[in-house]
Amino acid sequence: MSSKSSLAAWLPLARAHPFELKETPQWQPQDNEILIRNHAVAINPVDHALQTQAWYPLDYPTILGQDVAGEVQAVGANVTRFAPGARVLGHAVGMSTKQAQHNAFQTHTVLQTNMATEIPDSMAYAAAAVIPLGLSTAAAGLFQPDFLGLPYPTEPRTAPRAQSLLIWGGASSVGCNAIQLAVAAGYEVVTTASAKNFEYVRQLGATEVFDYNCPTVIENIVRYFQDGGPAPLVGVMDCINFSATAFCVDVVRRVPAVERKFVVTVRENFPTPPDGVTVKSVFGLSIKDNPVGKAIYEDYLPKALEAGSFVPAPRPLVVGEGLESVQAAVDLYGRGGISAQKVVVLL
C-alpha cells in the first residue's frame, strides 16, 4: 500500500468547512486491531454537530466518522478471528482514542476487533455501514450493568421473558437497533414513531407503536400500560435527543415497573428527574472497554446477521461516491428531514 493510496477527509481546524482531502500515513494495526479498506461509510448527526459546533474536544487536524464497512487488509498481533479478505463492519473508535487511524472518513481505517463483525457475502457494504454507531449506543444503554443491565441478546432469540421495554424513537438509528436487540434478548418492545414509520418498526419487532406527534401520546402510553396491555416495564430508552427525555420520565414514573424506574437517554443534558426515577446519558463508544463490545460484535451479531434475524437498519440512503462526497453527505443532517434512513457514501 503506498501512501498515495490512503486518503482522508481531514478537518484541519474546529468548525472548518469543507473537509480537506489529504493523504494519510500507512496505518498499521496493533494488538487486537484490524486494518480495513473502507467500501462504505455512514454519516450520523453527531458528525454534523462535531464539525459545525465543535462541542466535543478533539485534537486538530482530525478525521471524523464512526460507521464503516469494508474488507480486511491486515491484522495485528493476537488476532485470530479475522483474516485478510474478510468482509466486515465496524465501529471506528477515534472519537474516544483521538487517534486519526481510528476514524471512518478515509480510505483505510483501523478497527478494534471487539468492535467489528464479519458480514454475510450477500450483504451490501452500504447496508452494513448503517449498523455500528446505532448498535453500540443501543447496546450500551440496554446491557451495561450501570444502565438497564439487561441480559444479552442471543441467536436463536431468547424465549419471551414476560417483561417489556419502551423505546422512544423506534425509527431512529439507535431505535432501530434497540428494538432488534431487545427482542433478541426476550423483551416485548413498545415504541414511538411518526405514523409513516409504524409498519417499519413493527417489522423490526415492536409489538405496539404510538405516534409521538400526537398531543396525547403520553396519556395514550400510560393508559396502555395501566390497562394491562404489555408486560411490566423494565425501563425506557430515549433515542432521539430532543424533548423526549421528559416525556419518557413522565411515562416511567406512572406505569407498572418490574424493579426500578430507569430512563436511558442519548441527550447530554436533561432536567433533574423526580424522586424514584433514574436518568442516565449513554455514550456508545463506552462498550469498547468492557465485555458488552465482545458480547454484541463477536458473540451475537455475526450469527444474527447470517440468520437474517438482525437486519441493517435504518435503510441506507446512498448519496454519493468517494471521499469528495462526504461533506455534502454531512451537510444533509443540517437540513433535517431524514427519517428511517441513514446517509451513506460509497468508497
mmCIF file of C-alpha atoms in Angstrom:
data_model
loop_
_atom_site.group_PDB
_atom_site.id
_atom_site.type_symbol
_atom_site.label_atom_id
_atom_site.label_comp_id
_atom_site.label_asym_id
_atom_site.label_seq_id
_atom_site.Cartn_x
_atom_site.Cartn_y
_atom_site.Cartn_z
ATOM 1 C CA MET A 1 0.000 0.000 0.000
ATOM 2 C CA SER A 2 1.559 3.303 -0.976
ATOM 3 C CA SER A 3 0.922 6.460 0.971
ATOM 4 C CA LYS A 4 -0.776 7.921 -2.097
ATOM 5 C CA SER A 5 -3.426 5.197 -1.964
ATOM 6 C CA SER A 6 -4.533 6.295 1.507
ATOM 7 C CA LEU A 7 -6.643 9.438 1.696
ATOM 8 C CA ALA A 8 -8.866 11.033 4.312
ATOM 9 C CA ALA A 9 -11.365 13.849 4.628
ATOM 10 C CA TRP A 10 -9.477 15.928 7.189
ATOM 11 C CA LEU A 11 -10.949 18.562 9.478
ATOM 12 C CA PRO A 12 -7.969 20.941 9.853
ATOM 13 C CA LEU A 13 -9.467 23.232 12.498
ATOM 14 C CA ALA A 14 -12.527 23.452 14.716
ATOM 15 C CA ARG A 15 -15.634 24.334 12.652
ATOM 16 C CA ALA A 16 -13.677 24.208 9.378
ATOM 17 C CA HIS A 17 -15.753 23.665 6.223
ATOM 18 C CA PRO A 18 -15.341 21.872 3.879
ATOM 19 C CA PHE A 19 -13.213 18.857 4.726
ATOM 20 C CA GLU A 20 -9.793 18.782 3.101
ATOM 21 C CA LEU A 21 -8.840 15.653 1.133
ATOM 22 C CA LYS A 22 -5.260 14.781 2.011
ATOM 23 C CA GLU A 23 -3.084 11.701 2.296
ATOM 24 C CA THR A 24 -2.710 9.725 5.494
ATOM 25 C CA PRO A 25 0.248 7.689 6.759
ATOM 26 C CA GLN A 26 0.257 3.958 6.156
ATOM 27 C CA TRP A 27 -1.742 2.845 9.174
ATOM 28 C CA GLN A 28 -0.641 -0.397 10.830
ATOM 29 C CA PRO A 29 -2.955 -2.436 13.067
ATOM 30 C CA GLN A 30 -1.686 -3.086 16.585
ATOM 31 C CA ASP A 31 -2.643 -5.791 19.090
ATOM 32 C CA ASN A 32 -6.291 -6.831 18.684
ATOM 33 C CA GLU A 33 -6.795 -4.491 15.743
ATOM 34 C CA ILE A 34 -7.513 -4.911 12.040
ATOM 35 C CA LEU A 35 -6.905 -2.586 9.106
ATOM 36 C CA ILE A 36 -9.740 -2.418 6.598
ATOM 37 C CA ARG A 37 -10.163 -0.901 3.153
ATOM 38 C CA ASN A 38 -13.402 1.017 3.507
ATOM 39 C CA HIS A 39 -16.065 0.378 0.864
ATOM 40 C CA ALA A 40 -18.861 2.352 2.561
ATOM 41 C CA VAL A 41 -19.107 4.894 5.368
ATOM 42 C CA ALA A 42 -22.319 6.042 7.012
ATOM 43 C CA ILE A 43 -22.943 9.539 8.305
ATOM 44 C CA ASN A 44 -24.502 10.377 11.674
ATOM 45 C CA PRO A 45 -25.992 13.585 13.086
ATOM 46 C CA VAL A 46 -23.077 13.662 15.524
ATOM 47 C CA ASP A 47 -20.688 14.156 12.588
ATOM 48 C CA HIS A 48 -22.514 17.323 11.579
ATOM 49 C CA ALA A 49 -22.520 18.555 15.174
ATOM 50 C CA LEU A 50 -18.807 17.825 15.632
ATOM 51 C CA GLN A 51 -17.923 19.774 12.503
ATOM 52 C CA THR A 52 -20.227 22.759 12.930
ATOM 53 C CA GLN A 53 -20.349 23.141 16.716
ATOM 54 C CA ALA A 54 -17.048 21.611 17.923
ATOM 55 C CA TRP A 55 -18.897 20.621 21.111
ATOM 56 C CA TYR A 56 -16.572 17.702 21.894
ATOM 57 C CA PRO A 57 -12.807 18.129 22.493
ATOM 58 C CA LEU A 58 -10.822 16.862 19.500
ATOM 59 C CA ASP A 59 -7.168 17.179 18.560
ATOM 60 C CA TYR A 60 -6.875 19.014 15.222
ATOM 61 C CA PRO A 61 -6.255 18.236 12.460
ATOM 62 C CA THR A 62 -8.557 15.268 12.797
ATOM 63 C CA ILE A 63 -10.815 12.914 10.879
ATOM 64 C CA LEU A 64 -14.456 12.289 11.746
ATOM 65 C CA GLY A 65 -16.766 9.333 11.186
ATOM 66 C CA GLN A 66 -17.708 6.192 13.122
ATOM 67 C CA ASP A 67 -19.583 3.813 10.769
ATOM 68 C CA VAL A 68 -17.572 1.735 8.298
ATOM 69 C CA ALA A 69 -17.861 -1.421 6.231
ATOM 70 C CA GLY A 70 -15.122 -2.872 4.090
ATOM 71 C CA GLU A 71 -12.507 -5.557 3.544
ATOM 72 C CA VAL A 72 -9.759 -6.588 5.949
ATOM 73 C CA GLN A 73 -6.310 -5.702 4.597
ATOM 74 C CA ALA A 74 -4.090 -6.637 7.540
ATOM 75 C CA VAL A 75 -4.405 -7.914 11.100
ATOM 76 C CA GLY A 76 -2.441 -7.063 14.229
ATOM 77 C CA ALA A 77 -0.927 -9.309 16.851
ATOM 78 C CA ASN A 78 -3.237 -11.692 18.722
ATOM 79 C CA VAL A 79 -5.902 -11.528 16.002
ATOM 80 C CA THR A 80 -7.271 -14.953 15.049
ATOM 81 C CA ARG A 81 -10.905 -14.085 14.344
ATOM 82 C CA PHE A 82 -10.270 -12.121 11.128
ATOM 83 C CA ALA A 83 -8.052 -12.669 8.114
ATOM 84 C CA PRO A 84 -7.188 -10.523 5.094
ATOM 85 C CA GLY A 85 -10.044 -10.558 2.602
ATOM 86 C CA ALA A 86 -12.810 -10.852 5.216
ATOM 87 C CA ARG A 87 -15.840 -8.601 4.732
ATOM 88 C CA VAL A 88 -16.607 -6.680 7.921
ATOM 89 C CA LEU A 89 -18.454 -3.799 9.509
ATOM 90 C CA GLY A 90 -17.115 -1.895 12.472
ATOM 91 C CA HIS A 91 -17.450 0.993 14.865
ATOM 92 C CA ALA A 92 -14.465 3.315 14.411
ATOM 93 C CA VAL A 93 -13.453 4.499 17.878
ATOM 94 C CA GLY A 94 -11.374 7.595 17.103
ATOM 95 C CA MET A 95 -13.752 9.930 18.915
ATOM 96 C CA SER A 96 -12.542 8.244 22.119
ATOM 97 C CA THR A 97 -8.912 7.466 21.284
ATOM 98 C CA LYS A 98 -8.270 10.740 19.396
ATOM 99 C CA GLN A 99 -6.066 8.777 17.010
ATOM 100 C CA ALA A 100 -6.619 9.503 13.312
ATOM 101 C CA GLN A 101 -6.310 5.884 12.194
ATOM 102 C CA HIS A 102 -9.373 5.005 14.276
ATOM 103 C CA ASN A 103 -11.804 7.239 12.329
ATOM 104 C CA ALA A 104 -14.075 6.427 9.396
ATOM 105 C CA PHE A 105 -13.908 9.208 6.788
ATOM 106 C CA GLN A 106 -10.880 7.820 4.950
ATOM 107 C CA THR A 107 -9.957 5.037 2.584
ATOM 108 C CA HIS A 108 -8.441 2.842 5.322
ATOM 109 C CA THR A 109 -9.468 2.542 8.983
ATOM 110 C CA VAL A 110 -8.021 0.637 11.926
ATOM 111 C CA LEU A 111 -10.737 -1.116 13.968
ATOM 112 C CA GLN A 112 -10.662 -2.821 17.347
ATOM 113 C CA THR A 113 -11.621 -6.473 16.922
ATOM 114 C CA ASN A 114 -14.205 -6.290 19.735
ATOM 115 C CA MET A 115 -15.989 -3.537 17.769
ATOM 116 C CA ALA A 116 -16.048 -5.340 14.418
ATOM 117 C CA THR A 117 -18.181 -8.096 12.910
ATOM 118 C CA GLU A 118 -17.902 -10.237 9.809
ATOM 119 C CA ILE A 119 -20.821 -9.780 7.404
ATOM 120 C CA PRO A 120 -22.504 -12.275 5.062
ATOM 121 C CA ASP A 121 -21.421 -12.322 1.408
ATOM 122 C CA SER A 122 -24.976 -11.412 0.443
ATOM 123 C CA MET A 123 -24.954 -8.176 2.439
ATOM 124 C CA ALA A 124 -24.056 -4.980 0.584
ATOM 125 C CA TYR A 125 -21.422 -2.772 2.200
ATOM 126 C CA ALA A 126 -23.855 0.170 2.066
ATOM 127 C CA ALA A 127 -26.335 -1.756 4.200
ATOM 128 C CA ALA A 128 -23.707 -2.998 6.651
ATOM 129 C CA ALA A 129 -22.338 0.506 7.214
ATOM 130 C CA VAL A 130 -25.566 1.788 8.786
ATOM 131 C CA ILE A 131 -25.265 -0.515 11.788
ATOM 132 C CA PRO A 132 -22.299 0.263 14.085
ATOM 133 C CA LEU A 133 -22.913 3.530 15.966
ATOM 134 C CA GLY A 134 -26.632 2.900 16.411
ATOM 135 C CA LEU A 135 -25.908 -0.648 17.523
ATOM 136 C CA SER A 136 -23.216 0.366 20.010
ATOM 137 C CA THR A 137 -25.332 3.123 21.541
ATOM 138 C CA ALA A 138 -28.345 0.859 21.893
ATOM 139 C CA ALA A 139 -26.214 -1.927 23.387
ATOM 140 C CA ALA A 140 -24.533 0.486 25.797
ATOM 141 C CA GLY A 141 -27.903 1.600 27.157
ATOM 142 C CA LEU A 142 -29.552 -1.802 27.256
ATOM 143 C CA PHE A 143 -26.798 -4.097 28.513
ATOM 144 C CA GLN A 144 -24.185 -2.227 30.532
ATOM 145 C CA PRO A 145 -24.646 -3.030 34.245
ATOM 146 C CA ASP A 146 -24.775 0.634 35.273
ATOM 147 C CA PHE A 147 -27.563 1.311 32.764
ATOM 148 C CA LEU A 148 -30.535 -1.018 32.164
ATOM 149 C CA GLY A 149 -28.320 -4.061 32.669
ATOM 150 C CA LEU A 150 -30.482 -6.444 30.630
ATOM 151 C CA PRO A 151 -29.294 -9.969 29.762
ATOM 152 C CA TYR A 152 -27.517 -10.155 26.391
ATOM 153 C CA PRO A 153 -29.367 -10.991 23.164
ATOM 154 C CA THR A 154 -28.943 -14.447 21.705
ATOM 155 C CA GLU A 155 -29.244 -16.182 18.340
ATOM 156 C CA PRO A 156 -31.604 -18.024 18.237
ATOM 157 C CA ARG A 157 -33.599 -15.424 20.139
ATOM 158 C CA THR A 158 -34.135 -15.758 23.861
ATOM 159 C CA ALA A 159 -37.573 -17.029 24.884
ATOM 160 C CA PRO A 160 -40.023 -14.279 25.933
ATOM 161 C CA ARG A 161 -39.382 -13.004 29.463
ATOM 162 C CA ALA A 162 -42.851 -11.513 30.152
ATOM 163 C CA GLN A 163 -41.225 -8.098 30.557
ATOM 164 C CA SER A 164 -41.384 -5.045 28.314
ATOM 165 C CA LEU A 165 -39.205 -2.129 27.246
ATOM 166 C CA LEU A 166 -40.305 1.284 25.975
ATOM 167 C CA ILE A 167 -38.113 2.690 23.180
ATOM 168 C CA TRP A 168 -38.813 6.321 22.293
ATOM 169 C CA GLY A 169 -37.960 6.982 18.643
ATOM 170 C CA GLY A 170 -38.008 3.477 17.230
ATOM 171 C CA ALA A 171 -37.314 4.517 13.622
ATOM 172 C CA SER A 172 -34.148 6.428 14.570
ATOM 173 C CA SER A 173 -30.737 4.867 14.050
ATOM 174 C CA VAL A 174 -30.391 3.980 17.725
ATOM 175 C CA GLY A 175 -34.049 2.985 17.990
ATOM 176 C CA CYS A 176 -33.930 0.540 15.068
ATOM 177 C CA ASN A 177 -31.056 -1.281 16.722
ATOM 178 C CA ALA A 178 -32.504 -1.097 20.221
ATOM 179 C CA ILE A 179 -35.749 -2.733 19.081
ATOM 180 C CA GLN A 180 -33.937 -5.655 17.484
ATOM 181 C CA LEU A 181 -31.509 -6.156 20.376
ATOM 182 C CA ALA A 182 -34.281 -6.051 22.969
ATOM 183 C CA VAL A 183 -36.444 -8.538 21.063
ATOM 184 C CA ALA A 184 -33.441 -10.866 20.670
ATOM 185 C CA ALA A 185 -32.944 -10.643 24.441
ATOM 186 C CA GLY A 186 -36.538 -11.769 25.023
ATOM 187 C CA TYR A 187 -38.293 -8.463 25.745
ATOM 188 C CA GLU A 188 -41.597 -7.165 24.440
ATOM 189 C CA VAL A 189 -40.977 -3.778 22.806
ATOM 190 C CA VAL A 190 -43.329 -0.811 22.876
ATOM 191 C CA THR A 191 -42.086 2.128 20.820
ATOM 192 C CA THR A 192 -42.933 5.526 19.381
ATOM 193 C CA ALA A 193 -42.515 6.763 15.805
ATOM 194 C CA SER A 194 -44.151 9.044 13.295
ATOM 195 C CA ALA A 195 -47.232 7.496 11.728
ATOM 196 C CA LYS A 196 -45.475 6.866 8.411
ATOM 197 C CA ASN A 197 -42.959 4.574 10.144
ATOM 198 C CA PHE A 198 -45.411 2.439 12.146
ATOM 199 C CA GLU A 199 -45.158 -0.586 9.874
ATOM 200 C CA TYR A 200 -41.371 -0.299 9.666
ATOM 201 C CA VAL A 201 -40.814 -0.509 13.414
ATOM 202 C CA ARG A 202 -43.292 -3.374 13.649
ATOM 203 C CA GLN A 203 -41.242 -5.241 11.050
ATOM 204 C CA LEU A 204 -38.206 -4.759 13.284
ATOM 205 C CA GLY A 205 -40.063 -6.450 16.153
ATOM 206 C CA ALA A 206 -42.067 -3.825 18.042
ATOM 207 C CA THR A 207 -45.314 -5.150 19.495
ATOM 208 C CA GLU A 208 -47.052 -1.781 19.796
ATOM 209 C CA VAL A 209 -46.261 1.681 18.422
ATOM 210 C CA PHE A 210 -47.538 5.151 19.327
ATOM 211 C CA ASP A 211 -47.356 8.366 17.323
ATOM 212 C CA TYR A 212 -45.011 10.734 19.159
ATOM 213 C CA ASN A 213 -46.561 13.655 17.274
ATOM 214 C CA CYS A 214 -49.927 13.016 18.910
ATOM 215 C CA PRO A 215 -50.683 15.606 21.634
ATOM 216 C CA THR A 216 -51.946 12.858 23.939
ATOM 217 C CA VAL A 217 -49.114 10.380 23.314
ATOM 218 C CA ILE A 218 -48.050 10.263 26.962
ATOM 219 C CA GLU A 219 -51.564 9.605 28.194
ATOM 220 C CA ASN A 220 -52.055 7.005 25.471
ATOM 221 C CA ILE A 221 -48.942 5.093 26.507
ATOM 222 C CA VAL A 222 -49.685 5.339 30.221
ATOM 223 C CA ARG A 223 -53.220 4.088 29.664
ATOM 224 C CA TYR A 224 -51.894 1.185 27.559
ATOM 225 C CA PHE A 225 -49.623 0.052 30.406
ATOM 226 C CA GLN A 226 -52.119 0.713 33.174
ATOM 227 C CA ASP A 227 -54.809 -1.265 31.359
ATOM 228 C CA GLY A 228 -52.547 -4.315 31.298
ATOM 229 C CA GLY A 229 -51.602 -4.168 27.600
ATOM 230 C CA PRO A 230 -47.931 -5.161 27.772
ATOM 231 C CA ALA A 231 -45.860 -6.990 30.378
ATOM 232 C CA PRO A 232 -44.364 -4.949 33.264
ATOM 233 C CA LEU A 233 -41.759 -2.372 32.239
ATOM 234 C CA VAL A 234 -38.007 -2.865 32.773
ATOM 235 C CA GLY A 235 -37.101 0.634 31.632
ATOM 236 C CA VAL A 236 -37.181 3.227 28.877
ATOM 237 C CA MET A 237 -34.626 4.207 26.248
ATOM 238 C CA ASP A 238 -34.927 7.671 24.698
ATOM 239 C CA CYS A 239 -33.248 7.502 21.277
ATOM 240 C CA ILE A 240 -33.957 10.885 19.704
ATOM 241 C CA ASN A 241 -32.190 13.560 21.789
ATOM 242 C CA PHE A 242 -34.820 16.315 21.744
ATOM 243 C CA SER A 243 -37.518 16.957 24.342
ATOM 244 C CA ALA A 244 -38.370 13.279 24.610
ATOM 245 C CA THR A 245 -36.466 12.571 27.820
ATOM 246 C CA ALA A 246 -39.009 14.470 29.882
ATOM 247 C CA PHE A 247 -41.800 12.510 28.184
ATOM 248 C CA CYS A 248 -40.033 9.236 28.992
ATOM 249 C CA VAL A 249 -39.637 10.225 32.636
ATOM 250 C CA ASP A 250 -43.324 11.107 32.837
ATOM 251 C CA VAL A 251 -44.284 7.719 31.432
ATOM 252 C CA VAL A 252 -41.934 5.595 33.516
ATOM 253 C CA ARG A 253 -42.930 7.190 36.828
ATOM 254 C CA ARG A 254 -46.606 6.399 36.168
ATOM 255 C CA VAL A 255 -46.630 2.849 34.833
ATOM 256 C CA PRO A 256 -46.050 -0.555 36.468
ATOM 257 C CA ALA A 257 -42.357 -1.432 36.539
ATOM 258 C CA VAL A 258 -40.502 -4.668 37.242
ATOM 259 C CA GLU A 259 -37.967 -3.179 39.683
ATOM 260 C CA ARG A 260 -36.580 0.340 39.179
ATOM 261 C CA LYS A 261 -37.832 3.252 37.123
ATOM 262 C CA PHE A 262 -34.899 3.904 34.769
ATOM 263 C CA VAL A 263 -34.570 6.067 31.652
ATOM 264 C CA VAL A 264 -31.552 5.855 29.347
ATOM 265 C CA THR A 265 -31.150 8.867 27.063
ATOM 266 C CA VAL A 266 -28.861 9.909 24.222
ATOM 267 C CA ARG A 267 -29.145 13.510 25.452
ATOM 268 C CA GLU A 268 -26.117 15.176 27.006
ATOM 269 C CA ASN A 269 -28.166 17.282 29.423
ATOM 270 C CA PHE A 270 -31.617 16.706 30.836
ATOM 271 C CA PRO A 271 -33.835 18.047 33.634
ATOM 272 C CA THR A 272 -33.408 16.612 37.123
ATOM 273 C CA PRO A 273 -35.811 13.647 37.345
ATOM 274 C CA PRO A 274 -38.353 13.277 40.138
ATOM 275 C CA ASP A 275 -37.595 11.118 43.158
ATOM 276 C CA GLY A 276 -37.716 7.442 42.339
ATOM 277 C CA VAL A 277 -36.691 7.829 38.680
ATOM 278 C CA THR A 278 -33.101 7.450 37.464
ATOM 279 C CA VAL A 279 -31.947 9.067 34.201
ATOM 280 C CA LYS A 280 -28.514 8.461 32.670
ATOM 281 C CA SER A 281 -26.938 9.668 29.434
ATOM 282 C CA VAL A 282 -25.348 6.942 27.311
ATOM 283 C CA PHE A 283 -22.196 7.027 25.150
ATOM 284 C CA GLY A 284 -21.972 4.244 22.577
ATOM 285 C CA LEU A 285 -18.179 4.029 22.499
ATOM 286 C CA SER A 286 -18.105 3.046 26.170
ATOM 287 C CA ILE A 287 -18.623 -0.606 25.203
ATOM 288 C CA LYS A 288 -15.202 -0.758 23.542
ATOM 289 C CA ASP A 289 -13.653 -1.059 27.003
ATOM 290 C CA ASN A 290 -15.970 -3.588 28.649
ATOM 291 C CA PRO A 291 -17.498 -7.035 27.963
ATOM 292 C CA VAL A 292 -20.531 -5.617 26.124
ATOM 293 C CA GLY A 293 -18.463 -4.913 22.991
ATOM 294 C CA LYS A 294 -17.416 -8.537 22.615
ATOM 295 C CA ALA A 295 -20.851 -9.855 23.600
ATOM 296 C CA ILE A 296 -22.524 -7.885 20.806
ATOM 297 C CA TYR A 297 -19.959 -7.670 17.999
ATOM 298 C CA GLU A 298 -18.402 -11.114 18.415
ATOM 299 C CA ASP A 299 -20.834 -13.421 20.182
ATOM 300 C CA TYR A 300 -24.221 -12.220 18.913
ATOM 301 C CA LEU A 301 -24.157 -10.117 15.754
ATOM 302 C CA PRO A 302 -22.316 -12.452 13.306
ATOM 303 C CA LYS A 303 -24.800 -15.265 13.954
ATOM 304 C CA ALA A 304 -27.806 -12.957 13.828
ATOM 305 C CA LEU A 305 -26.741 -11.337 10.538
ATOM 306 C CA GLU A 306 -26.130 -14.737 8.983
ATOM 307 C CA ALA A 307 -29.522 -15.992 10.182
ATOM 308 C CA GLY A 308 -31.264 -12.836 8.980
ATOM 309 C CA SER A 309 -32.830 -12.279 12.402
ATOM 310 C CA PHE A 310 -30.992 -8.959 12.732
ATOM 311 C CA VAL A 311 -31.220 -6.647 9.733
ATOM 312 C CA PRO A 312 -29.325 -3.452 8.878
ATOM 313 C CA ALA A 313 -31.492 -0.531 9.943
ATOM 314 C CA PRO A 314 -32.424 2.162 9.261
ATOM 315 C CA ARG A 315 -32.327 1.844 5.483
ATOM 316 C CA PRO A 316 -29.208 3.187 3.719
ATOM 317 C CA LEU A 317 -29.596 6.348 1.650
ATOM 318 C CA VAL A 318 -26.605 6.376 -0.708
ATOM 319 C CA VAL A 319 -25.876 9.980 -1.694
ATOM 320 C CA GLY A 320 -22.529 9.747 -3.472
ATOM 321 C CA GLU A 321 -19.244 8.003 -4.118
ATOM 322 C CA GLY A 322 -15.746 8.897 -2.987
ATOM 323 C CA LEU A 323 -14.427 10.956 -0.115
ATOM 324 C CA GLU A 324 -15.264 14.113 -2.052
ATOM 325 C CA SER A 325 -18.937 13.293 -1.367
ATOM 326 C CA VAL A 326 -18.573 13.145 2.415
ATOM 327 C CA GLN A 327 -19.003 16.879 3.023
ATOM 328 C CA ALA A 328 -22.279 17.072 1.109
ATOM 329 C CA ALA A 329 -23.453 13.978 2.967
ATOM 330 C CA VAL A 330 -22.651 15.510 6.356
ATOM 331 C CA ASP A 331 -24.382 18.744 5.348
ATOM 332 C CA LEU A 332 -27.634 16.835 4.795
ATOM 333 C CA TYR A 333 -28.015 16.425 8.541
ATOM 334 C CA GLY A 334 -28.020 20.166 8.970
ATOM 335 C CA ARG A 335 -31.137 20.442 6.833
ATOM 336 C CA GLY A 336 -33.239 17.848 8.657
ATOM 337 C CA GLY A 337 -35.953 15.727 7.099
ATOM 338 C CA ILE A 338 -34.102 12.396 7.145
ATOM 339 C CA SER A 339 -36.454 9.747 8.536
ATOM 340 C CA ALA A 340 -35.977 5.972 8.881
ATOM 341 C CA GLN A 341 -32.854 6.287 6.723
ATOM 342 C CA LYS A 342 -29.129 6.743 7.237
ATOM 343 C CA VAL A 343 -26.911 8.628 4.803
ATOM 344 C CA VAL A 344 -24.152 6.535 3.205
ATOM 345 C CA VAL A 345 -21.206 7.299 0.923
ATOM 346 C CA LEU A 346 -19.585 4.533 -1.120
ATOM 347 C CA LEU A 347 -15.793 4.418 -1.432
#
